[in-house]
Coordinates of C-alpha atoms and ligand atoms in Angstrom, one line a residue:
M1 CA 106.8 107.0 140.4
S2 CA 103.9 104.8 139.4
K3 CA 104.6 101.6 137.4
K4 CA 104.5 101.9 133.6
N5 CA 102.0 99.8 131.6
I6 CA 104.2 98.0 129.1
I7 CA 102.4 95.9 126.5
L8 CA 104.0 93.4 124.1
G9 CA 102.0 93.2 120.8
I10 CA 102.0 90.2 118.4
E11 CA 100.7 90.3 114.8
S12 CA 100.6 87.2 112.6
S13 CA 97.4 87.4 110.6
C14 CA 98.8 87.2 107.1
D15 CA 102.4 87.2 105.8
D16 CA 104.1 89.5 108.3
T17 CA 105.4 88.4 111.6
S18 CA 105.6 91.3 113.9
A19 CA 106.2 92.2 117.6
A20 CA 106.2 95.6 119.2
V21 CA 106.5 97.1 122.7
I22 CA 104.4 100.1 123.8
S23 CA 104.9 101.8 127.2
D24 CA 102.0 104.0 128.4
G25 CA 101.0 104.5 124.8
Y26 CA 104.5 105.4 123.6
I27 CA 106.2 103.2 121.0
L28 CA 109.5 101.6 122.1
S29 CA 109.9 99.1 119.3
N30 CA 108.1 97.7 116.3
I31 CA 109.8 94.8 114.4
V32 CA 108.3 93.4 111.2
A33 CA 109.6 90.4 109.4
G34 CA 108.1 90.0 105.9
Q35 CA 108.0 86.8 103.9
K36 CA 109.6 86.8 100.5
V37 CA 108.6 83.2 99.9
H38 CA 105.2 84.2 98.4
E39 CA 106.4 86.5 95.7
K40 CA 106.9 83.8 93.1
Y41 CA 103.3 82.4 93.6
G42 CA 101.6 85.8 93.0
G43 CA 99.8 85.7 96.3
V44 CA 100.1 84.5 99.9
V45 CA 100.3 80.7 100.3
P46 CA 98.8 80.0 103.7
E47 CA 100.8 76.9 104.5
L48 CA 104.1 78.6 103.7
A49 CA 103.0 81.7 105.7
S50 CA 102.3 79.7 108.9
R51 CA 105.6 77.9 108.6
A52 CA 107.5 81.2 108.2
H53 CA 105.7 82.6 111.2
Q54 CA 106.9 79.7 113.3
Q55 CA 110.5 80.4 112.2
N56 CA 110.3 84.1 112.7
I57 CA 108.3 84.6 115.9
I58 CA 110.9 84.0 118.6
P59 CA 113.7 86.1 116.9
V60 CA 111.2 88.9 116.1
V61 CA 110.0 89.0 119.8
D62 CA 113.5 88.8 121.0
T63 CA 114.6 91.8 118.8
A64 CA 111.5 93.8 119.8
L65 CA 112.3 93.4 123.5
K66 CA 116.0 94.2 123.0
E67 CA 115.3 97.3 120.9
A68 CA 112.8 98.5 123.5
G69 CA 115.5 98.0 126.1
I70 CA 113.3 96.0 128.4
Q71 CA 113.3 92.5 129.9
K72 CA 110.3 90.2 129.5
E73 CA 109.8 90.5 133.3
D74 CA 109.0 94.2 132.8
L75 CA 105.9 93.4 130.6
S76 CA 102.4 94.2 132.0
A77 CA 100.5 92.2 129.4
I78 CA 100.7 90.5 126.0
A79 CA 98.2 91.4 123.2
F80 CA 97.8 89.4 120.0
T81 CA 95.8 89.4 116.8
Q82 CA 92.8 87.0 117.3
G83 CA 91.5 87.6 113.7
P84 CA 90.4 88.1 111.0
G85 CA 93.2 86.5 108.9
L86 CA 94.6 83.2 107.8
L87 CA 93.9 80.6 110.5
G88 CA 97.3 78.8 110.3
S89 CA 99.1 82.2 110.6
L90 CA 96.8 83.4 113.5
L91 CA 97.4 80.1 115.3
V92 CA 101.2 80.7 115.5
G93 CA 100.8 84.2 117.1
S94 CA 97.9 83.1 119.4
S95 CA 99.7 79.9 120.6
F96 CA 102.8 81.9 121.3
S97 CA 101.0 84.6 123.2
K98 CA 98.9 82.2 125.3
S99 CA 102.0 80.3 126.3
F100 CA 103.9 83.5 127.0
A101 CA 101.1 84.9 129.2
L102 CA 100.9 81.6 131.1
G103 CA 104.7 81.3 131.6
M104 CA 105.1 85.0 132.7
N105 CA 101.8 85.0 134.6
I106 CA 100.6 88.2 132.9
P107 CA 97.2 89.1 131.3
L108 CA 96.4 88.0 127.8
I109 CA 94.6 90.4 125.5
A110 CA 92.9 89.4 122.2
V111 CA 92.7 92.1 119.5
N112 CA 90.7 92.4 116.3
H113 CA 93.1 93.1 113.5
M114 CA 90.9 95.7 111.8
Q115 CA 90.4 97.5 115.1
G116 CA 94.1 97.5 115.4
H117 CA 94.5 99.2 112.1
I118 CA 92.2 102.0 113.3
M119 CA 93.9 102.3 116.7
A120 CA 97.2 102.8 115.0
H121 CA 96.2 106.5 115.1
F122 CA 96.8 106.5 118.9
I123 CA 100.4 105.3 118.9
K124 CA 102.5 108.0 120.4
Q125 CA 106.0 108.8 119.6
K126 CA 108.4 110.4 122.1
G127 CA 109.3 114.0 121.3
E128 CA 106.5 114.4 118.6
E129 CA 103.3 116.4 118.5
N130 CA 101.2 113.2 118.3
K131 CA 98.1 114.7 116.7
Q132 CA 95.2 112.2 117.2
P133 CA 91.6 112.1 116.0
I134 CA 88.9 112.9 118.5
F135 CA 85.9 110.6 118.9
P136 CA 83.6 110.2 117.0
F137 CA 85.6 110.1 113.7
L138 CA 85.3 108.3 110.4
C139 CA 87.9 105.8 109.4
L140 CA 88.4 104.5 105.9
T141 CA 89.9 101.1 106.5
V142 CA 91.5 99.8 103.3
S143 CA 93.7 96.7 103.2
G144 CA 94.3 93.6 101.1
G145 CA 91.2 91.9 102.7
H146 CA 89.0 94.8 103.7
T147 CA 87.5 98.0 102.5
Q148 CA 85.2 99.6 105.1
I149 CA 84.1 102.9 106.3
V150 CA 83.9 102.8 110.1
L151 CA 82.2 105.2 112.5
V152 CA 84.6 105.1 115.4
K153 CA 82.7 106.2 118.6
S154 CA 85.4 105.1 121.1
A155 CA 88.3 102.6 121.4
E156 CA 85.8 99.8 121.9
D157 CA 82.7 101.1 120.0
M158 CA 83.1 100.9 116.2
T159 CA 80.4 100.5 113.6
V160 CA 80.9 99.6 110.0
I161 CA 78.7 101.9 107.9
G162 CA 79.8 100.9 104.5
E163 CA 81.9 98.1 103.0
T164 CA 82.9 96.3 99.8
L165 CA 80.4 93.9 98.3
D166 CA 83.2 91.9 96.5
D167 CA 86.9 92.7 96.2
A168 CA 88.8 94.9 98.7
A169 CA 90.7 98.0 97.4
G170 CA 94.1 96.3 98.1
E171 CA 92.9 93.3 96.2
A172 CA 91.9 95.5 93.2
F173 CA 95.4 97.0 93.3
D174 CA 97.1 93.6 93.5
K175 CA 94.9 92.0 90.8
S176 CA 95.4 94.9 88.4
A177 CA 99.1 94.7 89.0
K178 CA 99.0 91.0 88.2
I179 CA 97.3 91.7 84.9
L180 CA 100.2 94.1 84.1
G181 CA 102.6 91.3 84.9
L182 CA 103.9 92.9 88.1
P183 CA 104.9 90.8 91.1
Y184 CA 102.9 90.4 94.3
P185 CA 102.0 92.5 96.1
G186 CA 101.5 94.9 93.2
G187 CA 99.9 97.8 95.2
P188 CA 103.2 99.5 96.0
L189 CA 104.4 99.1 92.4
I190 CA 101.3 100.7 90.9
D191 CA 101.9 103.6 93.3
K192 CA 105.5 103.9 92.2
Y193 CA 104.9 103.7 88.5
G194 CA 101.7 105.7 88.7
E195 CA 103.5 108.7 90.1
K196 CA 105.1 109.2 86.7
G197 CA 102.0 108.6 84.6
D198 CA 98.9 110.4 83.3
K199 CA 95.9 109.4 85.4
L200 CA 93.3 110.4 82.8
K201 CA 95.0 108.5 79.9
F202 CA 92.8 105.4 80.3
I203 CA 89.2 105.3 81.5
F204 CA 88.1 102.2 83.3
G205 CA 84.5 101.2 84.0
R206 CA 83.2 101.6 87.5
H207 CA 80.6 99.4 89.1
K208 CA 78.2 101.8 90.9
V209 CA 76.7 100.5 94.2
G210 CA 74.4 102.3 96.5
E211 CA 74.8 103.8 99.9
L212 CA 78.3 103.7 101.4
N213 CA 79.2 100.4 99.9
F214 CA 81.9 99.6 97.3
S215 CA 82.4 97.2 94.4
Y216 CA 85.8 96.6 92.9
S217 CA 85.4 93.3 91.0
G218 CA 84.3 95.0 87.8
I219 CA 87.5 97.0 87.5
K220 CA 89.6 93.9 86.7
T221 CA 87.4 93.1 83.7
S222 CA 87.5 96.6 82.5
I223 CA 91.3 96.7 82.7
L224 CA 91.6 93.4 81.0
R225 CA 89.5 94.6 78.1
V226 CA 91.7 97.8 77.6
I227 CA 94.8 95.7 77.8
E228 CA 93.6 93.0 75.3
K229 CA 92.6 95.7 72.8
G230 CA 95.9 97.5 73.3
V231 CA 98.1 94.4 73.0
A232 CA 96.2 93.3 69.8
E233 CA 97.3 96.6 68.2
N234 CA 100.8 96.8 69.7
P235 CA 102.5 93.8 71.4
N236 CA 104.5 96.3 73.6
F237 CA 101.4 98.1 74.8
I238 CA 101.9 97.3 78.5
T239 CA 105.5 98.2 78.8
E240 CA 105.1 101.3 76.7
N241 CA 102.1 102.5 78.7
Q242 CA 103.1 101.1 82.1
N243 CA 103.2 104.5 84.0
D244 CA 99.9 105.7 82.4
L245 CA 98.1 102.4 83.1
C246 CA 99.2 102.5 86.7
A247 CA 98.2 106.1 87.2
S248 CA 94.8 105.5 85.6
I249 CA 94.2 102.3 87.6
Q250 CA 95.2 104.1 90.8
H251 CA 93.0 107.1 90.0
T252 CA 90.0 104.8 89.4
I253 CA 90.4 102.9 92.7
V254 CA 91.2 105.9 94.8
D255 CA 88.5 108.2 93.4
I256 CA 85.8 105.8 94.5
L257 CA 87.2 105.8 98.0
I258 CA 87.3 109.6 98.2
K259 CA 83.7 110.0 96.9
K260 CA 82.4 107.5 99.4
I261 CA 84.2 109.0 102.4
M262 CA 82.9 112.5 101.4
K263 CA 79.4 111.0 101.3
A264 CA 79.8 109.4 104.7
S265 CA 81.1 112.6 106.2
K266 CA 78.1 114.5 104.9
E267 CA 75.5 111.9 106.0
F268 CA 76.9 111.5 109.5
G269 CA 77.9 115.1 110.0
V270 CA 81.5 114.0 111.0
N271 CA 84.3 116.1 109.7
E272 CA 87.3 114.1 111.2
V273 CA 88.4 111.6 108.7
A274 CA 91.2 109.0 109.2
I275 CA 92.6 106.2 107.0
A276 CA 94.0 102.9 108.1
G277 CA 95.2 99.6 106.5
G278 CA 97.9 98.8 103.9
V279 CA 96.4 100.8 101.1
S280 CA 96.7 104.0 103.2
A281 CA 100.4 103.8 102.3
N282 CA 99.3 104.8 98.8
S283 CA 100.7 108.2 98.0
Y284 CA 97.9 109.3 95.6
L285 CA 95.3 108.4 98.2
R286 CA 97.2 110.5 100.8
E287 CA 97.4 113.4 98.3
R288 CA 93.7 113.2 97.6
L289 CA 92.9 113.1 101.3
L290 CA 95.0 116.1 102.0
E291 CA 92.9 118.0 99.4
L292 CA 89.9 117.3 101.6
E293 CA 91.6 119.1 104.3
S294 CA 92.5 122.1 102.2
N295 CA 89.4 122.3 100.0
Y296 CA 86.6 120.9 102.1
N297 CA 87.4 121.8 105.7
K298 CA 87.9 118.2 106.9
Q299 CA 90.4 117.2 109.5
V300 CA 92.4 114.4 108.0
F301 CA 94.5 111.8 109.9
I302 CA 97.0 109.7 108.1
P303 CA 99.2 107.2 110.0
K304 CA 103.0 107.0 109.5
F305 CA 103.9 104.6 106.8
E306 CA 105.2 101.9 109.2
Y307 CA 101.8 101.8 110.9
C308 CA 99.7 101.5 107.7
T309 CA 100.7 98.0 106.6
D310 CA 100.5 95.1 109.0
N311 CA 102.4 95.7 112.2
A312 CA 102.3 94.8 115.9
A313 CA 102.5 98.3 117.2
M314 CA 98.8 98.7 116.3
I315 CA 98.0 95.5 118.2
A316 CA 100.0 96.7 121.2
I317 CA 98.2 100.1 121.3
S318 CA 94.8 98.4 121.1
G319 CA 96.0 96.0 123.8
Y320 CA 97.0 99.0 125.9
Y321 CA 93.5 100.5 125.8
K322 CA 92.0 97.1 126.6
F323 CA 94.5 96.7 129.5
L324 CA 93.3 100.0 131.0
K325 CA 89.8 98.6 131.0
G326 CA 90.8 95.2 132.3
D327 CA 89.5 93.6 129.1
F328 CA 91.4 90.3 129.3
S329 CA 91.1 86.9 127.7
D330 CA 91.6 83.5 129.3
Q331 CA 93.5 80.4 127.9
S332 CA 90.3 79.2 126.1
V333 CA 90.5 82.0 123.6
T334 CA 90.9 80.8 120.0
P335 CA 91.8 82.6 116.7
K336 CA 89.0 83.5 114.3
S337 CA 89.6 83.7 110.5
R338 CA 86.4 85.7 110.3
F339 CA 85.9 88.3 113.0
A340 CA 83.6 91.3 112.6
L341 CA 84.4 94.6 114.2
Ligands
KG4_1 O1 96.9 95.9 105.8 P1 97.8 95.1 104.9 O2 99.3 95.2 105.1 O3 97.4 93.6 105.0 C1 96.1 93.2 105.1 O4 95.6 93.1 106.2 O5 95.5 92.9 104.0 O6 97.4 95.5 103.4 C2 98.1 95.0 102.3 C3 97.5 95.6 101.1 C4 98.0 94.9 99.8 O7 96.9 94.7 98.9 C5 99.0 95.9 99.2 O8 99.1 95.8 97.8 C6 98.4 97.2 99.6 O9 98.0 96.9 100.9 N1 99.4 98.3 99.6 C7 99.3 99.3 98.7 C8 100.4 100.1 99.0 N2 101.1 99.6 100.0 C9 100.5 98.5 100.4 N3 98.4 99.6 97.7 C10 98.6 100.7 97.0 N4 99.6 101.5 97.2 C11 100.6 101.3 98.2 N5 101.6 102.1 98.3
ZN2 ZN1 96.0 94.4 107.8

C-alpha cells in the first residue's frame, strides 16, 4: 500500500486557534479553540489575541494529533495560514509551523487564508457522498474581513471579480448588532433573532455600487437613523422590535449578496455557485442560496457549518493540494497581514 499524504494544518489569523489533520483529502480531526476574552471589548483586541494563541497552540495541536490517532512522525507536511490577518496572531501560527517543519524535517506549506475558505469545499468526510464543485465555479467569500466574488479556475488559479469597497458583510452584521446592543460577534445573534422576525418590517437604505462590487458602510447609518427615530418615540423600541430589526438587517445584507452573485453567474456564464467564510454560516443566506438551485437552475455548494468560520481543516486541505504540486516554502517565509488571492 502506498504511503498516505498526511497534512497538519494550522490557522491563527484572527481570534481562533485551530489545528487539523487531513489524510489524502479526508478529515481526521479539526480542533478550534475560540477566545472569549474579546467579548467584553466589542471586537478582537490584537494583543490579547496573539497572547491567547500562544497559550492555545500546543494543546490544540496535541489534541488534533490525538483525535486523528496519529503520531507527529506520521505527518508528511505542515501547512499554515500566511495571511491575510492580524500580524501578531499570524506570527504565532507561522513561528510554530516553521519550527515544527524544521524539527520534524518535513515540508512547510504557506496558505492564503481566503484561498483556504474556498478550498474548504474539497474537504472529504469518510462514509459521505462528498459533493464537490467542478472548476470553474464562482465562490462568494464572505467573512468578517472580506466580501468577494471569486472566479475559481483551479486550486491555484483564483481571480477576484468583485469585492467590497468599504465594510465586509460580516462587519456589517457585527456593527449592526453592536448598534442593537448585542455582544461581539453579533452576526450569529442577528441570525438567531432574525429567524423569528419579519424581514420586511424595516427598510434600510442601500448604497448602490456598480459592476460586481459591494458597499456596506451606508447600512450602519441607515440602521442608526431608524433606531434613533424609534427610540425617540418609544424607549423600549429596540427590545420590543429586536426580532424584526434583526430579520430586516439580515435581509438587507443578504439580498445584496444574492443579487450580485446572480449577476456574476450571468456575466461569466458559470452556473456552479459556492459560498465560503464565516458569514456562510448564516441560515437566511443558506436559504436564499438554495432558492437559486430550485428556482434558477444553479448548482449550489454550501460547506458544513464547522468549515464556514475560521478553522484549520481548510488550511490543511489547501496544504494537501499544494503538497501534491510540491509547492513548498522555506524558512525565510514571513506572515503577511495583507495578502491578495
Ligand atoms: O471567516 P470568519 O470566521 O473570520 C474572518 O476571517 O473574518 O468570519 C467571521 C464573521 C463575523 O463577522 C461573524 O459575525 C460572521 O462571520 N458570522 C455570521 C454568522 N456566523 C458567523 N454572520 C451572520 N450569521 C451567522 N450565522
Ligand atoms: Zn476567515
